[in-house]
């Protein structure tokens, strides 16, 4: 049997890492961070236990990479949903979809996202990784399509606002409604409530979201015209 080529070995490594990352988001979402061990993750992924330590220096780094991958994939799926944005409002639709994708993760995967945000605030802080860079690139491209005159600065501001909104949704004991936070972000960027995936039955917007989540009648914020 001839030895595997470098490209085949690389593809096998990529698949192994993806299985580990997927197993991480599943298990932490089900059990929480402390109750999930590296051995559990390897078992769920069907991988040798030594591979986890080979690819990732620790559980915290593994979790951040796994969640950044999830965020990147969910954001990409939202942005690429048919029909693709077109016409003069295309950039605003792209931004609305991006906001909805990230807020949706906070609503749909609260334990996982709360754990992720708590980890970012530890001494280890924000960990740079390829998945985080892919997520950043998508956010930057969103701001380019939106028409930002300075996408490098504006995507970082968008990221900070999204992180703040996720924390507010998940804050123990004093959470804020996702619809209200969506309304504030849409107001900040001059987006119509009906763009993206409005909350409510079949994405049509519920009474709390559309009526006064309170989705304001004038959703423009001061200076929003300069961003359009």
JSON list of N, CA and C in Angstrom, two decimals, residues 22 25-26 29 70 74 104-114 170:
[
{"chain": "A", "resi": 22, "resn": "UNK", "atom": "N", "xyz": [-17.51, 19.95, 16.54]},
{"chain": "A", "resi": 22, "resn": "UNK", "atom": "CA", "xyz": [-18.94, 19.69, 16.60]},
{"chain": "A", "resi": 22, "resn": "UNK", "atom": "C", "xyz": [-19.33, 18.99, 17.90]},
{"chain": "A", "resi": 25, "resn": "UNK", "atom": "N", "xyz": [-19.48, 21.60, 20.86]},
{"chain": "A", "resi": 25, "resn": "UNK", "atom": "CA", "xyz": [-20.68, 22.43, 20.99]},
{"chain": "A", "resi": 25, "resn": "UNK", "atom": "C", "xyz": [-21.88, 21.59, 21.43]},
{"chain": "A", "resi": 26, "resn": "UNK", "atom": "N", "xyz": [-21.94, 20.36, 20.97]},
{"chain": "A", "resi": 26, "resn": "UNK", "atom": "CA", "xyz": [-23.05, 19.49, 21.38]},
{"chain": "A", "resi": 26, "resn": "UNK", "atom": "C", "xyz": [-22.99, 19.19, 22.87]},
{"chain": "A", "resi": 29, "resn": "UNK", "atom": "N", "xyz": [-23.33, 22.27, 25.20]},
{"chain": "A", "resi": 29, "resn": "UNK", "atom": "CA", "xyz": [-24.71, 22.69, 25.16]},
{"chain": "A", "resi": 29, "resn": "UNK", "atom": "C", "xyz": [-25.62, 21.79, 25.96]},
{"chain": "A", "resi": 70, "resn": "UNK", "atom": "N", "xyz": [-19.16, 27.55, 15.00]},
{"chain": "A", "resi": 70, "resn": "UNK", "atom": "CA", "xyz": [-20.62, 27.53, 14.95]},
{"chain": "A", "resi": 70, "resn": "UNK", "atom": "C", "xyz": [-21.16, 28.89, 14.50]},
{"chain": "A", "resi": 74, "resn": "UNK", "atom": "N", "xyz": [-23.28, 29.53, 11.11]},
{"chain": "A", "resi": 74, "resn": "UNK", "atom": "CA", "xyz": [-24.65, 30.06, 11.19]},
{"chain": "A", "resi": 74, "resn": "UNK", "atom": "C", "xyz": [-24.76, 31.40, 10.46]},
{"chain": "A", "resi": 104, "resn": "UNK", "atom": "N", "xyz": [-29.92, 34.96, 17.21]},
{"chain": "A", "resi": 104, "resn": "UNK", "atom": "CA", "xyz": [-30.60, 33.67, 17.20]},
{"chain": "A", "resi": 104, "resn": "UNK", "atom": "C", "xyz": [-29.85, 32.60, 17.96]},
{"chain": "A", "resi": 105, "resn": "UNK", "atom": "N", "xyz": [-28.52, 32.62, 17.89]},
{"chain": "A", "resi": 105, "resn": "UNK", "atom": "CA", "xyz": [-27.73, 31.65, 18.64]},
{"chain": "A", "resi": 105, "resn": "UNK", "atom": "C", "xyz": [-27.90, 31.84, 20.14]},
{"chain": "A", "resi": 106, "resn": "UNK", "atom": "N", "xyz": [-27.99, 33.09, 20.60]},
{"chain": "A", "resi": 106, "resn": "UNK", "atom": "CA", "xyz": [-28.19, 33.34, 22.02]},
{"chain": "A", "resi": 106, "resn": "UNK", "atom": "C", "xyz": [-29.53, 32.79, 22.49]},
{"chain": "A", "resi": 107, "resn": "UNK", "atom": "N", "xyz": [-30.54, 32.90, 21.64]},
{"chain": "A", "resi": 107, "resn": "UNK", "atom": "CA", "xyz": [-31.88, 32.42, 21.99]},
{"chain": "A", "resi": 107, "resn": "UNK", "atom": "C", "xyz": [-31.96, 30.90, 21.92]},
{"chain": "A", "resi": 108, "resn": "UNK", "atom": "N", "xyz": [-31.36, 30.31, 20.89]},
{"chain": "A", "resi": 108, "resn": "UNK", "atom": "CA", "xyz": [-31.50, 28.88, 20.64]},
{"chain": "A", "resi": 108, "resn": "UNK", "atom": "C", "xyz": [-30.50, 28.03, 21.41]},
{"chain": "A", "resi": 109, "resn": "UNK", "atom": "N", "xyz": [-29.34, 28.58, 21.76]},
{"chain": "A", "resi": 109, "resn": "UNK", "atom": "CA", "xyz": [-28.31, 27.81, 22.45]},
{"chain": "A", "resi": 109, "resn": "UNK", "atom": "C", "xyz": [-27.80, 28.60, 23.67]},
{"chain": "A", "resi": 110, "resn": "UNK", "atom": "N", "xyz": [-28.68, 28.88, 24.61]},
{"chain": "A", "resi": 110, "resn": "UNK", "atom": "CA", "xyz": [-28.30, 29.77, 25.72]},
{"chain": "A", "resi": 110, "resn": "UNK", "atom": "C", "xyz": [-27.17, 29.24, 26.59]},
{"chain": "A", "resi": 111, "resn": "UNK", "atom": "N", "xyz": [-27.17, 27.96, 26.91]},
{"chain": "A", "resi": 111, "resn": "UNK", "atom": "CA", "xyz": [-26.11, 27.43, 27.78]},
{"chain": "A", "resi": 111, "resn": "UNK", "atom": "C", "xyz": [-24.76, 27.53, 27.09]},
{"chain": "A", "resi": 112, "resn": "UNK", "atom": "N", "xyz": [-24.71, 27.14, 25.84]},
{"chain": "A", "resi": 112, "resn": "UNK", "atom": "CA", "xyz": [-23.46, 27.18, 25.09]},
{"chain": "A", "resi": 112, "resn": "UNK", "atom": "C", "xyz": [-22.95, 28.62, 24.96]},
{"chain": "A", "resi": 113, "resn": "UNK", "atom": "N", "xyz": [-23.81, 29.54, 24.57]},
{"chain": "A", "resi": 113, "resn": "UNK", "atom": "CA", "xyz": [-23.36, 30.91, 24.36]},
{"chain": "A", "resi": 113, "resn": "UNK", "atom": "C", "xyz": [-23.03, 31.61, 25.67]},
{"chain": "A", "resi": 114, "resn": "UNK", "atom": "N", "xyz": [-23.74, 31.30, 26.74]},
{"chain": "A", "resi": 114, "resn": "UNK", "atom": "CA", "xyz": [-23.40, 31.88, 28.04]},
{"chain": "A", "resi": 114, "resn": "UNK", "atom": "C", "xyz": [-22.03, 31.41, 28.49]},
{"chain": "A", "resi": 170, "resn": "UNK", "atom": "N", "xyz": [-28.61, 36.85, 27.79]},
{"chain": "A", "resi": 170, "resn": "UNK", "atom": "CA", "xyz": [-28.28, 35.71, 28.64]},
{"chain": "A", "resi": 170, "resn": "UNK", "atom": "C", "xyz": [-27.98, 36.08, 30.08]}
]
